[in-house]
């Protein structure tokens, strides 16, 4: 069973890179057109050159902080500092002061 692990890991990386490339908007693809990246991933996926090249050079870099997003882009509530601040305000309003 363990002898199949390298094959499964290569296959998983290949599928991940292919799906990631297909789901990435055209404006976020770097280096080559999106269709060219799809062909590179498919043709050189078995030897890991295509998927690794896509992950390193093809897809757009993510912002390191992760909390800032483009205007109109959805942010998860636990990553949104404004939402977290509003929770503190709501807690102060709802708690009656002990006397």
Short mmCIF file of N, CA and C in Angstrom, two decimals:
data_model
loop_
_atom_site.label_atom_id
_atom_site.label_comp_id
_atom_site.label_asym_id
_atom_site.label_seq_id
_atom_site.Cartn_x
_atom_site.Cartn_y
_atom_site.Cartn_z
N UNK A 1 0.82 -1.20 0.00
CA UNK A 1 0.00 0.00 0.00
C UNK A 1 0.86 1.26 0.00
N UNK A 2 1.96 1.21 0.73
CA UNK A 2 2.82 2.38 0.84
C UNK A 2 3.51 2.71 -0.48
N UNK A 3 3.66 1.74 -1.35
CA UNK A 3 4.32 1.99 -2.62
C UNK A 3 3.48 2.85 -3.56
N UNK A 4 2.17 2.97 -3.29
CA UNK A 4 1.29 3.80 -4.11
C UNK A 4 1.26 5.26 -3.65
N UNK A 5 1.80 5.53 -2.49
CA UNK A 5 1.76 6.88 -1.92
C UNK A 5 2.41 7.93 -2.82
N UNK A 6 3.62 7.72 -3.36
CA UNK A 6 4.19 8.75 -4.24
C UNK A 6 3.32 9.03 -5.46
N UNK A 7 2.76 7.99 -6.04
CA UNK A 7 1.88 8.18 -7.19
C UNK A 7 0.65 8.99 -6.82
N UNK A 8 0.06 8.69 -5.66
CA UNK A 8 -1.13 9.42 -5.23
C UNK A 8 -0.82 10.88 -4.89
N UNK A 9 0.35 11.13 -4.32
CA UNK A 9 0.73 12.52 -4.02
C UNK A 9 0.93 13.33 -5.30
N UNK A 10 1.58 12.72 -6.29
CA UNK A 10 1.78 13.40 -7.58
C UNK A 10 0.43 13.66 -8.24
N UNK A 11 -0.45 12.67 -8.20
CA UNK A 11 -1.77 12.83 -8.79
C UNK A 11 -2.57 13.92 -8.08
N UNK A 12 -2.49 13.98 -6.75
CA UNK A 12 -3.21 15.00 -5.99
C UNK A 12 -2.69 16.40 -6.33
N UNK A 13 -1.37 16.56 -6.42
CA UNK A 13 -0.81 17.86 -6.77
C UNK A 13 -1.20 18.26 -8.20
N UNK A 14 -1.19 17.31 -9.09
CA UNK A 14 -1.57 17.54 -10.48
C UNK A 14 -3.03 18.02 -10.57
N UNK A 15 -3.91 17.33 -9.89
CA UNK A 15 -5.33 17.71 -9.91
C UNK A 15 -5.53 19.06 -9.24
N UNK A 16 -4.86 19.30 -8.12
CA UNK A 16 -5.00 20.58 -7.43
C UNK A 16 -4.57 21.75 -8.32
N UNK A 17 -3.42 21.60 -8.96
CA UNK A 17 -2.91 22.68 -9.81
C UNK A 17 -3.83 22.91 -11.01
N UNK A 18 -4.34 21.84 -11.58
CA UNK A 18 -5.24 21.96 -12.73
C UNK A 18 -6.53 22.68 -12.35
N UNK A 19 -7.15 22.27 -11.27
CA UNK A 19 -8.40 22.90 -10.83
C UNK A 19 -8.15 24.34 -10.39
N UNK A 20 -7.04 24.59 -9.70
CA UNK A 20 -6.70 25.95 -9.29
C UNK A 20 -6.50 26.86 -10.50
N UNK A 21 -5.86 26.35 -11.53
CA UNK A 21 -5.65 27.13 -12.75
C UNK A 21 -6.98 27.43 -13.43
N UNK A 22 -7.86 26.45 -13.49
CA UNK A 22 -9.16 26.66 -14.13
C UNK A 22 -10.01 27.66 -13.36
N UNK A 23 -9.91 27.67 -12.04
CA UNK A 23 -10.73 28.55 -11.21
C UNK A 23 -10.14 29.95 -11.04
N UNK A 24 -8.89 30.15 -11.42
CA UNK A 24 -8.27 31.46 -11.28
C UNK A 24 -8.75 32.37 -12.41
N UNK A 25 -9.20 33.59 -12.07
CA UNK A 25 -9.62 34.52 -13.13
C UNK A 25 -8.45 34.86 -14.07
N UNK A 26 -8.77 35.13 -15.31
CA UNK A 26 -7.76 35.40 -16.33
C UNK A 26 -6.86 36.57 -15.94
N UNK A 27 -7.43 37.58 -15.26
CA UNK A 27 -6.63 38.76 -14.91
C UNK A 27 -5.61 38.48 -13.80
N UNK A 28 -5.81 37.40 -13.05
CA UNK A 28 -4.89 37.05 -11.96
C UNK A 28 -3.79 36.09 -12.38
N UNK A 29 -3.81 35.60 -13.62
CA UNK A 29 -2.81 34.66 -14.08
C UNK A 29 -1.57 35.43 -14.52
N UNK A 30 -0.40 34.96 -14.07
CA UNK A 30 0.84 35.65 -14.38
C UNK A 30 1.67 34.84 -15.37
N UNK A 31 2.50 35.53 -16.14
CA UNK A 31 3.50 34.88 -16.99
C UNK A 31 3.03 34.50 -18.36
N UNK A 32 1.99 33.71 -18.47
CA UNK A 32 1.47 33.23 -19.75
C UNK A 32 -0.05 33.32 -19.71
N UNK A 33 -0.68 33.19 -20.87
CA UNK A 33 -2.15 33.12 -20.86
C UNK A 33 -2.63 31.88 -20.11
N UNK A 34 -3.84 31.94 -19.63
CA UNK A 34 -4.40 30.86 -18.83
C UNK A 34 -4.42 29.53 -19.60
N UNK A 35 -4.77 29.57 -20.87
CA UNK A 35 -4.82 28.37 -21.69
C UNK A 35 -3.44 27.71 -21.80
N UNK A 36 -2.41 28.52 -21.90
CA UNK A 36 -1.05 27.99 -21.96
C UNK A 36 -0.69 27.30 -20.65
N UNK A 37 -1.11 27.87 -19.53
CA UNK A 37 -0.83 27.25 -18.23
C UNK A 37 -1.55 25.91 -18.11
N UNK A 38 -2.77 25.84 -18.63
CA UNK A 38 -3.51 24.57 -18.59
C UNK A 38 -2.74 23.50 -19.36
N UNK A 39 -2.24 23.84 -20.54
CA UNK A 39 -1.46 22.87 -21.33
C UNK A 39 -0.16 22.48 -20.63
N UNK A 40 0.51 23.44 -20.01
CA UNK A 40 1.76 23.13 -19.30
C UNK A 40 1.48 22.18 -18.14
N UNK A 41 0.42 22.44 -17.40
CA UNK A 41 0.07 21.57 -16.26
C UNK A 41 -0.27 20.17 -16.75
N UNK A 42 -1.05 20.08 -17.81
CA UNK A 42 -1.44 18.76 -18.30
C UNK A 42 -0.28 18.00 -18.94
N UNK A 43 0.55 18.69 -19.71
CA UNK A 43 1.63 18.01 -20.41
C UNK A 43 2.79 17.61 -19.49
N UNK A 44 3.10 18.45 -18.53
CA UNK A 44 4.25 18.20 -17.67
C UNK A 44 3.84 17.85 -16.23
N UNK A 45 2.60 17.44 -16.03
CA UNK A 45 2.12 17.14 -14.68
C UNK A 45 2.69 15.87 -14.10
N UNK A 46 2.96 14.91 -14.96
CA UNK A 46 3.43 13.62 -14.47
C UNK A 46 4.82 13.71 -13.84
N UNK A 47 5.62 14.65 -14.31
CA UNK A 47 6.97 14.83 -13.75
C UNK A 47 7.02 16.02 -12.79
N UNK A 48 5.87 16.57 -12.43
CA UNK A 48 5.71 17.65 -11.45
C UNK A 48 6.23 19.01 -11.91
N UNK A 49 6.73 19.12 -13.12
CA UNK A 49 7.23 20.42 -13.58
C UNK A 49 6.07 21.38 -13.79
N UNK A 50 5.01 20.94 -14.44
CA UNK A 50 3.87 21.80 -14.72
C UNK A 50 3.18 22.32 -13.48
N UNK A 51 2.74 21.43 -12.57
CA UNK A 51 2.06 21.92 -11.37
C UNK A 51 2.92 22.81 -10.47
N UNK A 52 4.18 22.46 -10.33
CA UNK A 52 5.07 23.27 -9.49
C UNK A 52 5.31 24.63 -10.14
N UNK A 53 5.47 24.66 -11.46
CA UNK A 53 5.64 25.94 -12.15
C UNK A 53 4.40 26.81 -11.99
N UNK A 54 3.22 26.20 -12.05
CA UNK A 54 1.98 26.98 -11.87
C UNK A 54 1.93 27.55 -10.46
N UNK A 55 2.24 26.74 -9.46
CA UNK A 55 2.14 27.22 -8.08
C UNK A 55 3.17 28.30 -7.77
N UNK A 56 4.34 28.25 -8.40
CA UNK A 56 5.38 29.23 -8.12
C UNK A 56 5.23 30.48 -8.99
N UNK A 57 5.04 30.29 -10.29
CA UNK A 57 5.11 31.43 -11.20
C UNK A 57 3.79 31.82 -11.83
N UNK A 58 2.81 30.96 -11.83
CA UNK A 58 1.61 31.23 -12.60
C UNK A 58 0.50 31.93 -11.87
N UNK A 59 0.24 31.53 -10.65
CA UNK A 59 -0.91 32.11 -9.98
C UNK A 59 -0.52 33.37 -9.23
N UNK A 60 -1.51 34.20 -9.00
CA UNK A 60 -1.27 35.48 -8.33
C UNK A 60 -0.89 35.26 -6.88
N UNK A 61 -0.06 36.12 -6.37
CA UNK A 61 0.35 36.04 -4.97
C UNK A 61 -0.80 36.49 -4.09
N UNK A 62 -0.94 35.85 -2.96
CA UNK A 62 -1.95 36.24 -1.98
C UNK A 62 -1.33 37.30 -1.08
N UNK A 63 -2.17 38.19 -0.55
CA UNK A 63 -1.66 39.19 0.37
C UNK A 63 -1.23 38.50 1.66
N UNK A 64 -0.10 38.89 2.24
CA UNK A 64 0.42 38.18 3.42
C UNK A 64 -0.47 38.32 4.65
N UNK A 65 -1.13 39.46 4.83
CA UNK A 65 -1.94 39.63 6.04
C UNK A 65 -3.28 38.91 5.93
N UNK A 66 -3.83 38.82 4.73
CA UNK A 66 -5.07 38.09 4.53
C UNK A 66 -6.31 38.83 5.00
N UNK A 67 -6.16 39.90 5.79
CA UNK A 67 -7.32 40.60 6.33
C UNK A 67 -7.81 41.69 5.40
N UNK A 68 -6.99 42.17 4.52
CA UNK A 68 -7.42 43.22 3.61
C UNK A 68 -7.84 42.61 2.30
N UNK A 69 -8.94 43.10 1.76
CA UNK A 69 -9.45 42.58 0.50
C UNK A 69 -9.79 43.75 -0.41
N UNK A 70 -9.92 43.47 -1.66
CA UNK A 70 -10.31 44.50 -2.61
C UNK A 70 -11.72 44.96 -2.29
N UNK A 71 -12.07 46.18 -2.65
CA UNK A 71 -13.42 46.67 -2.37
C UNK A 71 -14.46 45.75 -3.01
N UNK A 72 -15.46 45.39 -2.22
CA UNK A 72 -16.51 44.52 -2.71
C UNK A 72 -16.20 43.04 -2.59
N UNK A 73 -15.00 42.69 -2.12
CA UNK A 73 -14.65 41.28 -1.97
C UNK A 73 -15.01 40.82 -0.58
N UNK A 74 -15.56 39.62 -0.47
CA UNK A 74 -16.01 39.08 0.80
C UNK A 74 -14.83 38.65 1.65
N UNK A 75 -14.92 38.96 2.95
CA UNK A 75 -13.90 38.54 3.91
C UNK A 75 -14.60 37.72 4.98
N UNK A 76 -13.99 36.64 5.40
CA UNK A 76 -14.56 35.83 6.47
C UNK A 76 -14.69 36.67 7.74
N UNK A 77 -15.75 36.48 8.52
CA UNK A 77 -15.96 37.31 9.71
C UNK A 77 -14.80 37.27 10.70
N UNK A 78 -14.17 36.13 10.88
CA UNK A 78 -13.09 36.07 11.85
C UNK A 78 -11.80 36.71 11.34
N UNK A 79 -11.74 37.08 10.05
CA UNK A 79 -10.59 37.78 9.50
C UNK A 79 -10.86 39.27 9.31
N UNK A 80 -12.06 39.70 9.58
CA UNK A 80 -12.45 41.08 9.34
C UNK A 80 -12.36 41.88 10.64
N UNK A 81 -11.36 42.79 10.74
CA UNK A 81 -11.19 43.53 12.00
C UNK A 81 -12.38 44.43 12.33
N UNK A 82 -13.05 44.97 11.31
CA UNK A 82 -14.21 45.83 11.57
C UNK A 82 -15.35 45.04 12.20
N UNK A 83 -15.57 43.82 11.73
CA UNK A 83 -16.60 42.98 12.31
C UNK A 83 -16.27 42.63 13.75
N UNK A 84 -15.02 42.31 14.02
CA UNK A 84 -14.63 41.96 15.39
C UNK A 84 -14.79 43.15 16.33
N UNK A 85 -14.51 44.36 15.86
CA UNK A 85 -14.72 45.56 16.69
C UNK A 85 -16.20 45.76 16.98
N UNK A 86 -17.05 45.47 15.98
CA UNK A 86 -18.49 45.65 16.19
C UNK A 86 -19.03 44.66 17.21
N UNK A 87 -18.42 43.50 17.33
CA UNK A 87 -18.85 42.54 18.35
C UNK A 87 -18.61 43.09 19.75
N UNK A 88 -17.49 43.76 19.95
CA UNK A 88 -17.20 44.34 21.26
C UNK A 88 -18.20 45.44 21.60
N UNK A 89 -18.61 46.22 20.63
CA UNK A 89 -19.60 47.27 20.87
C UNK A 89 -20.94 46.68 21.24
N UNK A 90 -21.34 45.59 20.56
CA UNK A 90 -22.61 44.94 20.86
C UNK A 90 -22.60 44.33 22.25
N UNK A 91 -21.48 43.77 22.65
CA UNK A 91 -21.38 43.16 23.98
C UNK A 91 -21.54 44.20 25.08
N UNK A 92 -20.99 45.39 24.86
CA UNK A 92 -21.08 46.44 25.86
C UNK A 92 -22.51 46.97 25.98
N UNK A 93 -23.25 46.99 24.88
CA UNK A 93 -24.62 47.48 24.90
C UNK A 93 -25.56 46.48 25.57
N UNK A 94 -25.36 45.20 25.34
CA UNK A 94 -26.29 44.18 25.83
C UNK A 94 -26.10 43.84 27.30
N UNK A 95 -24.91 43.99 27.82
CA UNK A 95 -24.65 43.63 29.22
C UNK A 95 -25.15 44.72 30.15
N UNK A 96 -26.06 44.36 31.06
CA UNK A 96 -26.48 45.37 32.06
C UNK A 96 -25.36 45.56 33.09
N UNK A 97 -25.25 46.76 33.57
CA UNK A 97 -24.21 47.04 34.56
C UNK A 97 -24.67 46.55 35.92
N UNK A 98 -23.80 45.77 36.56
CA UNK A 98 -24.17 45.30 37.91
C UNK A 98 -24.11 46.46 38.91
N UNK A 99 -25.12 46.52 39.74
CA UNK A 99 -25.15 47.60 40.73
C UNK A 99 -25.27 47.06 42.11
#
